[in-house]
Short mmCIF file of C-alpha atoms in Angstrom, two decimals:
data_model
loop_
_atom_site.label_atom_id
_atom_site.label_comp_id
_atom_site.label_asym_id
_atom_site.label_seq_id
_atom_site.Cartn_x
_atom_site.Cartn_y
_atom_site.Cartn_z
CA UNK T 1 86.06 81.93 102.36
CA UNK T 2 87.26 84.33 99.88
CA UNK T 3 91.33 83.98 98.78
CA UNK T 4 92.93 86.32 96.83
CA UNK T 5 96.23 85.34 95.11
CA UNK T 6 98.97 88.93 94.56
CA UNK T 7 100.13 87.68 91.29
CA UNK T 8 101.19 90.67 90.76
CA UNK T 9 101.97 93.69 92.67
CA UNK T 10 103.77 96.27 90.94
CA UNK T 11 103.27 98.75 88.51
CA UNK T 12 104.91 100.38 85.42
CA UNK T 13 107.48 98.56 84.81
CA UNK T 14 108.72 95.34 86.31
CA UNK T 15 110.64 94.99 88.76
CA UNK T 16 110.62 91.77 91.48
CA UNK T 17 107.33 93.58 91.30
CA UNK T 18 105.53 91.43 88.73
CA UNK T 19 102.53 93.79 86.83
CA UNK T 20 99.10 94.13 88.13
CA UNK T 21 97.13 91.06 88.53
CA UNK T 22 95.02 90.24 91.34
CA UNK T 23 93.30 86.40 91.60
CA UNK T 24 90.02 86.25 93.54
CA UNK T 25 88.89 82.64 93.94
CA UNK T 26 85.63 81.16 95.79
CA UNK T 27 84.30 77.43 95.71
CA UNK T 28 86.29 77.35 92.22
CA UNK T 29 84.55 80.88 91.45
CA UNK T 30 87.83 82.86 89.40
CA UNK T 31 88.19 86.50 89.08
CA UNK T 32 90.85 88.05 87.49
CA UNK T 33 91.66 91.52 88.39
CA UNK T 34 94.33 93.84 85.65
CA UNK T 35 96.53 91.10 83.77
CA UNK T 36 100.20 92.75 83.10
CA UNK T 37 102.90 91.29 80.71
CA UNK T 38 103.89 87.64 81.82
CA UNK T 39 100.58 87.58 84.19
CA UNK T 40 99.95 84.19 82.62
CA UNK T 41 103.54 82.74 83.07
CA UNK T 42 103.44 83.94 86.41
CA UNK T 43 100.16 81.70 87.32
CA UNK T 44 101.07 78.44 85.36
CA UNK T 45 105.31 78.75 87.34
CA UNK T 46 102.74 78.50 90.03
CA UNK T 47 99.74 76.49 89.74
CA UNK T 48 97.29 77.77 89.10
CA UNK T 49 95.35 77.22 86.28
CA UNK T 50 94.33 80.05 83.73
CA UNK T 51 91.76 78.03 82.72
CA UNK T 52 89.42 78.37 86.02
CA UNK T 53 89.26 81.95 85.39
CA UNK T 54 85.61 83.05 85.30
CA UNK T 55 86.24 86.40 85.11
CA UNK T 56 88.29 89.33 83.49
CA UNK T 57 88.44 92.49 85.06
CA UNK T 58 90.87 95.66 83.44
CA UNK T 59 90.96 98.66 85.56
CA UNK T 60 92.67 100.82 82.58
CA UNK T 61 94.28 100.57 79.01
CA UNK T 62 97.77 101.42 79.80
CA UNK T 63 100.12 98.69 79.29
CA UNK T 64 100.98 97.69 82.72
CA UNK T 65 97.33 96.85 82.73
CA UNK T 66 96.62 95.27 80.22
CA UNK T 67 98.57 93.92 77.50
CA UNK T 68 98.68 90.38 79.42
CA UNK T 69 95.15 89.31 78.92
CA UNK T 70 95.60 88.80 74.84
CA UNK T 71 97.94 86.58 74.89
CA UNK T 72 96.09 84.11 77.75
CA UNK T 73 92.77 84.28 75.91
CA UNK T 74 95.23 82.78 73.39
CA UNK T 75 96.84 80.50 75.25
CA UNK T 76 92.83 79.87 76.36
CA UNK T 77 92.55 78.57 73.04
CA UNK T 78 95.61 76.53 72.90
CA UNK T 79 94.17 74.94 75.83
CA UNK T 80 91.04 74.04 73.86
CA UNK T 81 88.77 76.22 76.33
CA UNK T 82 85.11 76.05 75.82
CA UNK T 83 83.10 77.06 79.24
CA UNK T 84 82.77 81.17 78.34
CA UNK T 85 84.75 84.22 79.45
CA UNK T 86 82.77 87.34 80.84
CA UNK T 87 85.45 90.38 80.42
CA UNK T 88 84.82 93.68 82.24
CA UNK T 89 86.68 96.64 81.33
CA UNK T 90 86.81 100.39 80.03
CA UNK T 91 85.70 101.50 76.83
CA UNK T 92 88.26 100.84 74.17
CA UNK T 93 88.82 96.99 75.24
CA UNK T 94 87.16 95.06 73.05
CA UNK T 95 88.41 97.35 70.10
CA UNK T 96 92.16 96.52 71.85
CA UNK T 97 91.40 92.60 71.73
CA UNK T 98 89.16 92.86 68.46
CA UNK T 99 91.96 94.26 66.64
CA UNK T 100 95.57 92.32 68.80
CA UNK T 101 93.51 88.61 67.80
CA UNK T 102 93.18 90.47 63.94
CA UNK T 103 96.74 90.89 63.87
CA UNK T 104 98.05 87.88 65.09
CA UNK T 105 95.33 85.80 63.29
CA UNK T 106 93.49 83.98 66.13
CA UNK T 107 89.98 83.75 66.63
CA UNK T 108 89.38 82.97 70.23
CA UNK T 109 87.49 78.87 70.21
CA UNK T 110 85.33 79.91 73.13
CA UNK T 111 82.45 82.50 73.29
CA UNK T 112 83.85 86.00 75.13
CA UNK T 113 80.73 88.47 76.39
CA UNK T 114 82.00 91.94 77.27
CA UNK T 115 79.66 93.07 80.47
CA UNK T 116 79.35 95.95 82.68
CA UNK T 117 78.82 93.83 85.24
CA UNK T 118 79.10 89.70 85.98
CA UNK T 119 76.64 88.57 89.42
CA UNK T 120 76.29 84.57 88.97
CA UNK T 121 73.86 82.67 92.87
CA UNK T 122 77.41 83.97 94.89
CA UNK T 123 79.20 86.29 93.39
CA UNK T 124 78.81 89.63 91.94
CA UNK T 125 81.57 91.78 90.77
CA UNK T 126 80.72 95.68 89.36
CA UNK T 127 82.92 98.51 88.51
CA UNK T 128 82.99 101.91 90.61
CA UNK T 129 84.44 105.63 89.12
CA UNK T 130 88.19 106.23 89.93
CA UNK T 131 90.22 108.86 89.54
CA UNK T 132 93.60 108.34 86.99
CA UNK T 133 94.93 110.35 84.01
CA UNK T 134 92.37 108.08 81.34
CA UNK T 135 89.65 106.42 81.01
CA UNK T 136 89.44 104.12 84.88
CA UNK T 137 87.40 102.31 86.78
CA UNK T 138 87.60 99.85 89.78
CA UNK T 139 85.97 97.04 91.40
CA UNK T 140 84.08 95.47 93.72
CA UNK T 141 84.27 91.51 94.08
CA UNK T 142 81.29 90.28 96.67
CA UNK T 143 79.72 87.23 98.10
CA UNK T 144 76.53 87.29 98.73
CA UNK T 145 74.78 87.29 101.72
CA UNK T 146 73.28 83.60 103.04
CA UNK T 147 70.90 83.32 105.36
CA UNK T 148 69.79 80.37 107.58
CA UNK T 149 66.98 79.12 109.82
CA UNK T 150 66.79 79.66 112.85
CA UNK T 151 65.68 76.42 113.62
CA UNK T 152 66.62 75.38 116.69
CA UNK T 153 64.22 78.58 118.01
CA UNK T 154 61.57 76.67 115.92
CA UNK T 155 61.48 73.62 117.10
CA UNK T 156 61.51 75.54 120.95
CA UNK T 157 57.90 77.60 120.19
CA UNK T 158 56.92 73.85 118.92
CA UNK T 159 57.14 74.11 115.41
CA UNK T 160 58.77 71.01 113.48
CA UNK T 161 56.64 71.03 110.00
CA UNK T 162 58.92 71.68 107.77
CA UNK T 163 56.88 72.89 105.18
CA UNK T 164 56.73 76.08 107.44
CA UNK T 165 60.79 75.93 108.23
CA UNK T 166 61.35 75.85 104.04
CA UNK T 167 58.41 79.04 103.63
CA UNK T 168 59.95 81.03 106.11
CA UNK T 169 63.17 80.49 104.44
CA UNK T 170 61.80 81.29 101.01
CA UNK T 171 61.10 85.10 103.05
CA UNK T 172 57.33 83.98 103.60
CA UNK T 173 55.25 84.46 106.38
CA UNK T 174 53.08 81.49 107.99
CA UNK T 175 50.23 81.71 109.90
CA UNK T 176 50.60 79.27 112.55
CA UNK T 177 48.14 78.52 115.41
CA UNK T 178 46.59 81.58 115.46
CA UNK T 179 49.50 84.11 114.78
CA UNK T 180 52.03 84.77 111.89
CA UNK T 181 55.25 83.88 111.57
CA UNK T 182 57.46 86.37 110.29
CA UNK T 183 60.79 85.40 107.83
CA UNK T 184 63.21 88.35 109.67
CA UNK T 185 62.63 86.51 113.13
CA UNK T 186 64.32 83.58 112.42
CA UNK T 187 66.09 84.19 109.65
CA UNK T 188 69.73 84.35 110.88
CA UNK T 189 71.43 86.50 107.87
CA UNK T 190 75.36 85.61 107.01
CA UNK T 191 76.95 88.86 105.68
CA UNK T 192 79.54 87.82 102.34
CA UNK T 193 83.07 89.35 102.11
CA UNK T 194 83.81 92.35 100.54
CA UNK T 195 86.87 93.47 97.54
CA UNK T 196 87.30 96.03 96.64
CA UNK T 197 90.29 96.49 94.34
CA UNK T 198 91.51 100.45 92.47
CA UNK T 199 94.22 99.98 90.13
CA UNK T 200 95.23 102.35 89.58
CA UNK T 201 93.73 106.10 90.51
CA UNK T 202 94.63 109.57 93.01
CA UNK T 203 92.21 110.02 95.72
CA UNK T 204 89.47 110.64 95.10
CA UNK T 205 85.55 110.62 96.84
CA UNK T 206 84.58 108.74 94.10
CA UNK T 207 86.59 105.93 95.40
CA UNK T 208 85.95 106.49 99.15
CA UNK T 209 81.78 105.83 99.30
CA UNK T 210 82.37 103.14 96.55
CA UNK T 211 84.77 100.53 98.77
CA UNK T 212 82.59 102.28 102.21
CA UNK T 213 83.32 98.87 104.98
CA UNK T 214 84.90 96.12 103.05
CA UNK T 215 86.67 93.64 104.37
CA UNK T 216 89.67 94.53 102.01
CA UNK T 217 90.29 97.58 100.16
CA UNK T 218 93.46 96.80 97.24
CA UNK T 219 94.61 100.42 97.16
CA UNK T 220 96.97 102.29 94.49
CA UNK T 221 100.41 103.33 96.58
CA UNK T 222 102.56 104.05 93.72
CA UNK T 223 104.88 106.12 95.48
CA UNK T 224 105.12 107.27 99.46
CA UNK T 225 104.30 110.59 101.34
CA UNK T 226 106.15 113.65 99.63
CA UNK T 227 106.04 112.76 96.12
CA UNK T 228 103.53 115.17 94.21
CA UNK T 229 101.83 111.85 93.21
CA UNK T 230 98.64 113.40 91.70
CA UNK T 231 100.37 114.90 89.32
CA UNK T 232 100.46 110.81 88.33
CA UNK T 233 96.89 109.78 88.26
CA UNK T 234 98.68 108.01 91.94
CA UNK T 235 98.18 107.56 95.73
CA UNK T 236 101.09 108.25 98.02
CA UNK T 237 100.61 105.31 101.08
CA UNK T 238 99.61 107.43 103.16
CA UNK T 239 96.25 108.92 100.41
CA UNK T 240 95.96 105.46 100.50
CA UNK T 241 95.62 104.95 104.11
CA UNK T 242 93.59 108.24 104.10
CA UNK T 243 90.85 106.40 102.23
CA UNK T 244 90.86 103.60 104.12
CA UNK T 245 90.04 105.55 107.29
CA UNK T 246 88.08 107.40 105.95
CA UNK T 247 85.97 104.26 104.34
CA UNK T 248 86.47 102.23 107.43
CA UNK T 249 87.88 99.33 105.20
CA UNK T 250 88.48 96.31 107.32
CA UNK T 251 91.75 95.36 105.84
CA UNK T 252 94.40 97.69 103.38
CA UNK T 253 96.60 96.65 100.97
CA UNK T 254 99.41 98.52 99.73
CA UNK T 255 99.74 98.31 95.80
CA UNK T 256 101.25 99.29 92.57
CA UNK T 257 104.59 99.93 94.33
CA UNK T 258 106.82 101.76 92.25
CA UNK T 259 110.22 99.65 91.41
CA UNK T 260 112.12 103.04 92.53
CA UNK T 261 111.48 101.12 96.33
CA UNK T 262 113.70 98.34 96.50
CA UNK T 263 112.69 98.44 100.30
CA UNK T 264 109.11 99.20 101.27
CA UNK T 265 109.20 99.70 105.00
CA UNK T 266 109.45 103.31 105.06
CA UNK T 267 106.21 102.65 102.91
CA UNK T 268 104.53 100.72 105.33
CA UNK T 269 105.03 102.49 108.66
CA UNK T 270 103.56 105.94 106.76
CA UNK T 271 100.68 103.89 105.88
CA UNK T 272 100.47 101.91 109.25
CA UNK T 273 100.34 105.47 111.32
CA UNK T 274 96.88 105.88 109.92
CA UNK T 275 95.28 103.15 108.94
CA UNK T 276 97.44 100.74 111.09
CA UNK T 277 95.57 97.71 109.52
CA UNK T 278 97.88 98.25 106.39
CA UNK T 279 99.90 95.35 104.90
CA UNK T 280 101.63 95.42 101.41
CA UNK T 281 101.82 92.41 99.77
CA UNK T 282 105.23 90.33 98.41
CA UNK T 283 104.16 88.86 95.14
CA UNK T 284 102.47 85.24 94.75
CA UNK T 285 101.63 85.63 98.80
CA UNK T 286 98.21 85.49 99.34
CA UNK T 287 95.48 86.23 101.84
CA UNK T 288 92.24 84.01 102.91
CA UNK T 289 89.16 86.44 104.27
CA UNK T 290 86.44 84.37 106.07
CA UNK T 291 82.82 85.73 107.07
#
């Protein structure tokens, strides 16, 4: 199971919605996508342990997406963090952090590694190109597929040798009583959960192609239909829904909501006319995803 915490679902200027921050958790592993001002305060006040964050992925260097990061890292240092922190982001992010640390007389007490992508035994985090007004990238957080052996079928066929079962599970062919057992015939693959996050973007083919078939797409929906969102490098609710439909995703979360909208009911109606599985998350809500 993967769980997504919607820490801040607004954008641009703070409102009743916080600035962009989305936490994805799986079995004690946490990825924080974007870190707007106030992210660490919201997390700490709501018992979301900042020390458990393993990877931070920043989409671009506009202030509302990144200015919470230097203070979050400094607090991790004050809390005596020792575990390595992995950071993904656009060019310039490392310089921004190093300059901030120098000017604020801070040196991290734990290792920080800037990476272009991240992979663990169970999770991958990798960027894809988005279309904003400054260099930007979205992220795919993907649970790796798992394969379970159909031991019952093997037993029905008279195969009870654990060594044969282990070899098949390892993907090896096994000679057995005059025939060859192929792993693909006995392995049941369970597809992992896939989440796509765009950050700020206008609708574009690179996003559609990158997020095809994801279980959850979090897409820029700064404005209602009728606003020329592309002028600002953003999307409307109907544009986000069209991307979701064309990409064949399972669910669409409309995010980066402009502070001009205190009531988002019309925005949601517009999206659902195009893509019925749309929703607008509230700050501090969460969504559990199961394969």
